XYZ file of C-alpha atoms in Angstrom:
477
model
C -20.160 -24.358 0.010
C -20.052 -25.457 3.641
C -23.805 -25.509 4.192
C -24.420 -26.924 0.697
C -22.195 -29.962 1.329
C -23.628 -30.520 4.797
C -27.165 -30.271 3.437
C -26.414 -32.747 0.624
C -25.057 -35.338 3.062
C -27.999 -34.958 5.438
C -30.518 -35.228 2.584
C -28.787 -38.385 1.331
C -29.058 -39.863 4.815
C -32.778 -39.015 4.947
C -33.335 -40.758 1.602
C -31.554 -43.895 2.841
C -33.673 -44.286 5.971
C -36.890 -43.527 4.089
C -35.866 -46.219 1.606
C -35.400 -48.688 4.458
C -38.875 -47.891 5.760
C -40.345 -48.413 2.304
C -38.498 -51.710 1.890
C -40.196 -53.148 4.980
C -43.655 -51.761 4.189
C -45.074 -55.253 3.574
C -44.072 -56.562 7.021
C -47.449 -55.653 8.508
C -48.475 -58.586 10.690
C -48.676 -57.790 14.395
C -45.719 -60.022 15.181
C -43.516 -58.398 12.522
C -44.673 -54.816 13.040
C -44.220 -54.743 16.828
C -41.363 -57.228 17.421
C -39.811 -58.105 14.026
C -41.061 -61.646 14.516
C -38.665 -62.180 17.434
C -35.873 -62.792 14.930
C -33.293 -60.105 15.760
C -29.844 -61.561 16.469
C -27.480 -60.545 19.264
C -25.113 -58.311 17.284
C -27.883 -56.446 15.503
C -29.882 -56.047 18.716
C -26.843 -54.812 20.640
C -26.249 -52.040 18.120
C -29.958 -51.234 17.932
C -30.346 -51.038 21.727
C -27.223 -48.899 22.003
C -28.478 -46.547 19.286
C -31.937 -46.317 20.834
C -30.405 -45.473 24.218
C -27.582 -43.173 23.050
C -30.018 -40.574 21.819
C -29.679 -37.102 20.373
C -30.552 -35.927 23.838
C -27.582 -37.944 25.075
C -25.221 -36.336 22.583
C -26.326 -32.745 22.857
C -27.862 -33.062 26.303
C -25.109 -34.933 28.152
C -22.363 -32.814 26.640
C -24.353 -29.684 27.421
C -24.997 -30.998 30.918
C -21.288 -31.599 31.540
C -20.553 -28.146 30.066
C -22.963 -26.603 32.599
C -22.621 -28.731 35.721
C -19.246 -30.455 35.307
C -18.229 -34.066 34.754
C -18.757 -35.466 38.278
C -22.481 -34.724 38.172
C -22.853 -36.000 34.607
C -20.954 -39.162 35.409
C -23.466 -40.145 38.083
C -26.023 -40.681 35.297
C -23.551 -42.473 33.040
C -22.557 -44.834 35.857
C -26.205 -45.325 36.711
C -26.985 -46.245 33.088
C -24.214 -48.852 32.974
C -25.414 -50.328 36.268
C -28.964 -50.238 34.894
C -28.048 -52.400 31.902
C -26.329 -54.890 34.195
C -29.361 -54.983 36.505
C -31.666 -55.479 33.514
C -29.469 -58.248 32.102
C -29.528 -60.110 35.416
C -33.117 -59.564 36.550
C -35.460 -59.095 33.615
C -33.991 -59.782 30.153
C -34.390 -63.562 29.962
C -37.725 -63.839 31.832
C -39.325 -61.120 29.692
C -38.161 -62.685 26.424
C -39.700 -66.012 27.431
C -43.123 -64.340 27.409
C -45.071 -64.041 24.155
C -45.329 -60.259 24.265
C -44.800 -57.106 22.220
C -44.740 -54.380 24.903
C -44.115 -53.784 28.583
C -47.893 -53.645 29.067
C -48.093 -57.184 27.655
C -45.505 -58.232 30.251
C -47.569 -56.731 33.076
C -50.695 -58.352 31.621
C -48.947 -61.737 31.689
C -47.816 -61.187 35.285
C -51.046 -59.810 36.767
C -54.017 -60.194 34.370
C -55.451 -56.912 35.695
C -57.441 -54.591 33.431
C -56.614 -51.570 35.605
C -52.867 -52.130 35.209
C -53.310 -52.715 31.476
C -54.855 -49.244 31.194
C -52.576 -47.373 33.596
C -49.259 -48.558 32.120
C -49.739 -47.291 28.537
C -51.120 -43.968 29.784
C -47.974 -43.398 31.865
C -45.783 -44.488 28.940
C -47.437 -42.034 26.565
C -47.225 -39.087 28.983
C -43.574 -39.727 29.799
C -42.490 -40.510 26.258
C -44.012 -37.375 24.784
C -41.599 -35.402 26.999
C -38.749 -37.747 26.056
C -39.496 -37.370 22.343
C -39.787 -33.582 22.564
C -36.230 -33.546 23.932
C -35.070 -35.533 20.886
C -36.901 -33.277 18.450
C -35.379 -30.215 20.054
C -31.933 -31.769 19.589
C -32.697 -32.327 15.912
C -34.006 -28.807 15.487
C -30.985 -27.253 17.175
C -28.505 -29.157 15.003
C -30.326 -28.566 11.734
C -30.902 -24.900 12.422
C -27.301 -24.261 13.407
C -25.561 -26.280 10.708
C -27.827 -25.956 7.717
C -29.233 -22.488 8.181
C -32.817 -23.767 8.330
C -35.017 -22.220 10.999
C -35.787 -24.170 14.175
C -39.482 -24.641 13.386
C -39.087 -25.989 9.831
C -36.210 -28.181 11.041
C -38.419 -29.833 13.670
C -41.285 -30.274 11.218
C -39.173 -31.789 8.420
C -37.313 -34.238 10.654
C -40.471 -35.169 12.541
C -42.308 -35.984 9.335
C -39.414 -38.150 8.107
C -39.317 -40.418 11.145
C -43.126 -40.614 11.206
C -42.973 -41.849 7.607
C -40.470 -44.673 8.027
C -41.812 -45.879 11.393
C -45.399 -46.015 10.133
C -44.246 -47.825 6.983
C -41.942 -50.489 8.385
C -42.503 -50.873 12.141
C -39.895 -52.760 14.187
C -38.029 -54.148 11.185
C -37.526 -50.652 9.759
C -36.363 -49.091 13.014
C -34.069 -52.045 13.790
C -32.223 -51.828 10.477
C -32.045 -48.027 10.594
C -30.892 -48.150 14.221
C -28.037 -50.503 13.333
C -26.945 -48.024 10.674
C -27.406 -45.189 13.133
C -25.414 -47.022 15.807
C -22.451 -47.233 13.424
C -22.811 -43.519 12.606
C -22.991 -42.641 16.306
C -19.733 -44.472 17.037
C -18.164 -42.791 14.022
C -19.256 -39.396 15.327
C -17.806 -40.070 18.743
C -14.452 -41.237 17.368
C -14.138 -38.275 14.988
C -15.092 -35.710 17.622
C -12.874 -37.261 20.284
C -9.916 -37.387 17.890
C -10.386 -33.744 16.945
C -10.747 -32.783 20.588
C -7.555 -34.552 21.616
C -5.767 -33.020 18.622
C -6.964 -29.613 19.846
C -5.123 -30.304 23.104
C -2.011 -31.705 21.415
C -3.095 -35.303 22.127
C -2.643 -34.827 25.855
C -4.941 -36.813 28.129
C -4.496 -34.455 31.085
C -4.629 -31.109 29.247
C -8.436 -30.953 28.907
C -8.892 -31.163 32.650
C -5.971 -28.830 33.365
C -7.101 -26.116 30.935
C -10.769 -26.246 31.909
C -10.607 -27.037 35.643
C -14.255 -26.190 36.154
C -15.170 -29.302 34.201
C -13.793 -31.524 36.963
C -15.379 -29.634 39.853
C -18.392 -30.806 41.799
C -21.597 -29.053 40.805
C -23.182 -26.738 43.355
C -26.296 -28.866 43.726
C -27.782 -30.742 46.655
C -26.102 -34.130 47.375
C -29.491 -35.776 46.916
C -29.409 -34.680 43.280
C -26.258 -36.744 42.706
C -27.772 -39.850 44.250
C -31.116 -39.317 42.533
C -29.484 -38.900 39.124
C -27.730 -42.252 39.602
C -30.801 -44.084 40.922
C -33.061 -42.867 38.118
C -30.864 -44.332 35.408
C -29.961 -47.461 37.387
C -33.665 -48.296 37.743
C -34.924 -46.966 34.411
C -33.139 -49.214 31.917
C -35.050 -52.336 32.978
C -38.451 -50.700 32.351
C -37.829 -48.342 29.409
C -40.658 -49.402 27.074
C -38.750 -48.876 23.818
C -35.796 -50.886 25.155
C -38.138 -53.601 26.459
C -39.553 -53.911 22.933
C -35.993 -54.566 21.757
C -35.673 -57.392 24.278
C -38.933 -58.864 23.011
C -37.618 -58.793 19.430
C -34.510 -60.857 20.315
C -34.232 -64.316 18.791
C -33.816 -66.003 22.195
C -33.813 -65.220 25.938
C -30.050 -65.737 26.091
C -29.554 -63.345 23.184
C -31.579 -60.667 25.004
C -29.413 -61.006 28.115
C -26.150 -60.919 26.152
C -27.259 -57.847 24.202
C -27.951 -55.943 27.435
C -24.530 -56.926 28.773
C -22.729 -55.790 25.627
C -24.579 -52.476 25.615
C -23.371 -51.837 29.184
C -19.776 -52.200 27.953
C -20.313 -50.161 24.776
C -21.988 -47.317 26.635
C -19.282 -47.211 29.307
C -16.462 -47.022 26.725
C -18.381 -44.524 24.633
C -19.025 -42.241 27.605
C -15.462 -42.343 28.907
C -14.201 -41.058 25.558
C -16.943 -38.683 24.468
C -18.069 -36.932 27.633
C -14.612 -35.909 28.810
C -12.939 -34.399 25.792
C -15.879 -32.745 23.990
C -17.276 -30.627 26.876
C -13.733 -29.530 27.719
C -13.077 -28.463 24.129
C -16.363 -26.561 24.035
C -15.510 -24.734 27.276
C -12.125 -23.796 25.855
C -13.599 -22.482 22.587
C -16.576 -20.642 24.083
C -17.048 -20.675 27.876
C -20.163 -18.480 27.752
C -22.704 -20.340 25.617
C -26.242 -19.069 26.167
C -27.602 -22.517 25.253
C -25.301 -25.262 26.635
C -26.952 -27.848 24.375
C -25.029 -26.196 21.515
C -21.657 -27.205 22.996
C -21.154 -30.131 20.596
C -22.225 -28.054 17.607
C -19.741 -25.305 18.508
C -16.896 -27.839 18.577
C -17.985 -29.251 15.235
C -18.117 -25.885 13.529
C -14.795 -24.791 15.017
C -12.691 -27.891 14.319
C -14.165 -29.846 11.428
C -13.996 -29.200 7.669
C -17.330 -28.825 5.890
C -17.547 -32.326 4.445
C -16.756 -33.955 7.798
C -19.156 -31.618 9.600
C -21.868 -32.817 7.240
C -21.171 -36.420 8.145
C -21.191 -35.542 11.840
C -24.472 -33.654 11.433
C -25.962 -36.777 9.863
C -24.620 -38.818 12.789
C -26.253 -36.497 15.348
C -29.529 -36.717 13.469
C -29.029 -40.496 13.435
C -28.731 -40.390 17.223
C -31.945 -38.381 17.400
C -33.845 -40.672 15.054
C -32.555 -43.920 16.546
C -34.259 -43.015 19.809
C -37.217 -41.108 18.427
C -38.315 -43.902 16.114
C -38.207 -46.390 18.999
C -40.140 -43.985 21.255
C -42.724 -43.451 18.547
C -43.231 -47.179 17.958
C -43.520 -47.758 21.715
C -46.182 -45.062 22.053
C -48.150 -46.268 19.051
C -47.996 -49.786 20.516
C -49.304 -48.389 23.810
C -52.360 -47.012 22.030
C -52.994 -49.746 19.446
C -51.781 -52.951 21.116
C -52.193 -52.103 24.799
C -55.225 -49.819 25.095
C -57.200 -50.783 21.985
C -56.139 -54.403 21.456
C -55.864 -55.472 25.107
C -58.388 -53.312 26.984
C -61.001 -51.976 24.555
C -61.245 -54.658 21.863
C -59.397 -57.890 22.739
C -61.015 -59.629 19.751
C -59.541 -57.172 17.215
C -57.571 -58.705 14.360
C -53.831 -58.174 13.975
C -54.487 -56.233 10.802
C -56.827 -53.811 12.541
C -54.486 -53.311 15.524
C -51.545 -52.561 13.203
C -53.711 -50.144 11.220
C -54.679 -48.354 14.459
C -50.976 -48.321 15.336
C -50.120 -46.641 12.048
C -52.684 -43.896 12.685
C -51.391 -43.554 16.252
C -47.818 -43.165 14.950
C -48.877 -40.256 12.780
C -51.009 -38.649 15.482
C -48.458 -38.894 18.293
C -45.686 -37.739 15.983
C -47.631 -34.636 14.992
C -48.478 -33.807 18.613
C -44.805 -34.156 19.590
C -43.760 -31.917 16.699
C -46.259 -29.292 17.860
C -44.913 -29.372 21.424
C -41.283 -29.307 20.298
C -42.104 -26.327 18.066
C -42.784 -24.319 21.226
C -39.011 -24.480 21.901
C -38.694 -26.511 25.133
C -36.242 -25.544 27.886
C -32.452 -25.735 27.687
C -30.440 -28.620 29.184
C -32.243 -31.540 27.535
C -30.994 -34.075 30.069
C -33.209 -32.594 32.771
C -36.312 -32.917 30.583
C -35.942 -36.550 29.612
C -34.441 -37.708 32.921
C -37.522 -36.571 34.818
C -39.739 -38.257 32.222
C -37.953 -41.579 32.635
C -37.695 -41.194 36.399
C -41.478 -41.007 36.583
C -41.763 -44.340 34.759
C -39.096 -45.975 36.928
C -40.914 -44.898 40.088
C -44.125 -46.492 38.814
C -42.883 -49.647 37.082
C -39.549 -50.882 38.467
C -40.607 -52.756 41.594
C -43.963 -54.026 40.266
C -42.023 -55.521 37.341
C -39.078 -57.003 39.245
C -41.188 -58.307 42.124
C -43.775 -59.678 39.714
C -41.067 -61.720 38.012
C -39.177 -62.908 41.089
C -41.503 -62.811 44.141
C -44.446 -65.161 43.765
C -46.403 -63.471 46.592
C -46.811 -60.268 44.569
C -50.487 -59.606 43.854
C -52.154 -57.523 41.171
C -53.551 -55.185 43.835
C -50.070 -54.762 45.285
C -48.605 -54.005 41.856
C -51.360 -51.497 41.029
C -50.961 -49.761 44.383
C -47.174 -49.660 43.968
C -47.500 -48.145 40.497
C -50.019 -45.551 41.620
C -48.099 -44.487 44.716
C -44.774 -44.458 42.872
C -46.187 -42.257 40.129
C -48.074 -39.883 42.429
C -45.249 -39.526 44.927
C -42.735 -38.823 42.149
C -44.860 -36.020 40.733
C -45.572 -34.639 44.207
C -41.958 -34.814 45.382
C -40.720 -33.300 42.108
C -42.450 -30.055 43.077
C -40.584 -29.628 46.366
C -37.316 -31.616 46.444
C -33.970 -30.830 44.729
C -33.394 -31.759 41.080
C -33.640 -35.525 40.417
C -34.257 -36.285 44.105
C -37.937 -37.213 43.646
C -36.934 -40.782 42.788
C -35.400 -41.174 46.277
C -38.864 -40.654 47.727
C -40.982 -42.394 45.131
C -39.034 -45.617 44.491
C -38.887 -46.772 48.155
C -42.561 -45.888 48.592
C -43.444 -47.963 45.538
C -41.534 -50.921 47.008
C -43.135 -50.617 50.443
C -46.646 -50.254 49.058
C -46.264 -53.115 46.564
C -45.041 -55.455 49.298
C -47.473 -54.212 51.960
C -50.593 -54.436 49.821
C -49.496 -57.818 48.461
C -49.312 -59.172 52.018
C -52.651 -57.558 52.868
C -54.502 -59.161 49.956
C -55.166 -62.757 49.006
C -52.153 -64.669 47.714
C -52.021 -65.475 43.993
C -53.641 -68.745 43.010
C -51.653 -71.933 42.619
C -52.555 -71.932 38.921
C -51.087 -68.460 38.427
C -47.869 -69.340 40.261
C -47.477 -72.482 38.160
C -48.055 -70.495 34.958
C -45.392 -67.953 35.938
C -42.977 -70.621 37.118
C -43.160 -72.500 33.849
C -43.126 -69.550 31.464
C -40.513 -67.405 33.243
C -38.077 -70.294 33.620
C -38.212 -70.482 37.417
C -38.063 -74.266 37.675
C -34.526 -74.047 39.087
C -35.119 -71.113 41.461
C -37.284 -72.921 43.994
C -40.691 -71.598 42.946
């Protein structure tokens, strides 16, 4: 009865999101497919951004990470994420939304008009996001296998095919509406699980820490890992391609900035509640989990009745899909809009670019399913943090300097991207966990600035174009 009720609820949820994708199947113009026509309001975008960021990897991965390494280490990333949303709200949200763009590559194209950058950016996005998406698919496979008795491989295949279907059908409109629904489910999951966890401890705020003291201890990792974990997430939010696409779908620059600010608050409150009580409860129930990413699932199975566990399972899958659909759309946009439409065939029609994007959605989704089927490593946070750290090392300073420092040149930006990317990969091989960003990000800054000074200054026409479009009339440009 338990698995039957859980399966029924999950299947109902799948039918709902597939129905949403089908409903938006006629919204196929480039503007609608990639950015929902720039018509998404603040409340809807706030929930959608939160859902896209608070992924299945966040649920299973962050709780599993705290279970393994303790709260202090995990909280460096959570604090970094909150700071990252504030940084993005202040530095990039409004200027990016003022640009007529669909993707982060379009933003770089507006800033630099450099074919080499237009090719490099989507390649980096695709490589990094495949790893990010594999982490989400593993989360989905773990939950479905554990709760519903379906094997890991068929779980990954079924869920992967479902999100491929509704993303390819409805584009940004479909994933925005589903992500709003998923954001509500995610908050519901957190509140239910936190309530059950506190009930487990007799509604004591201090008991979880007292009964599982290891949770509050510092992890035995290098100090650079703490700082690196914070810096990665503080610098990543501003350049995450699937979050940038959300900014570009906002109905105004001010709306984009406000949405980022509200997400910072939502994520902080969410993390304070969820990532303290749930890892502690899991440690109390079973302190010797072979796979720490199962910590949340163990708490669910131990404390929740079948019908509620089914709802929570649907909420975890919602967390997985709310990120995975956004990742998938961002990668298909990288292939169709950025590489094909911008670099290879700038004269291509919107209809053809969207059609290429649909094929790319299917292809990338199938490749990600195949990789996830190989059963990637435990502790999901490590997998997707390194993927995003690589992008931050390449993109953060070329983006921020391109928006705010008029002396930045295309050669400087390209050199900064290349050095940031290469140094991150090289340092990753030899430095402690998450510390590669501490090498790569400063190098990217130094190289971007140094090469910009060593090359010819941007033309007056380019500076005027940026000043007018980015809203810099009052900043002294």
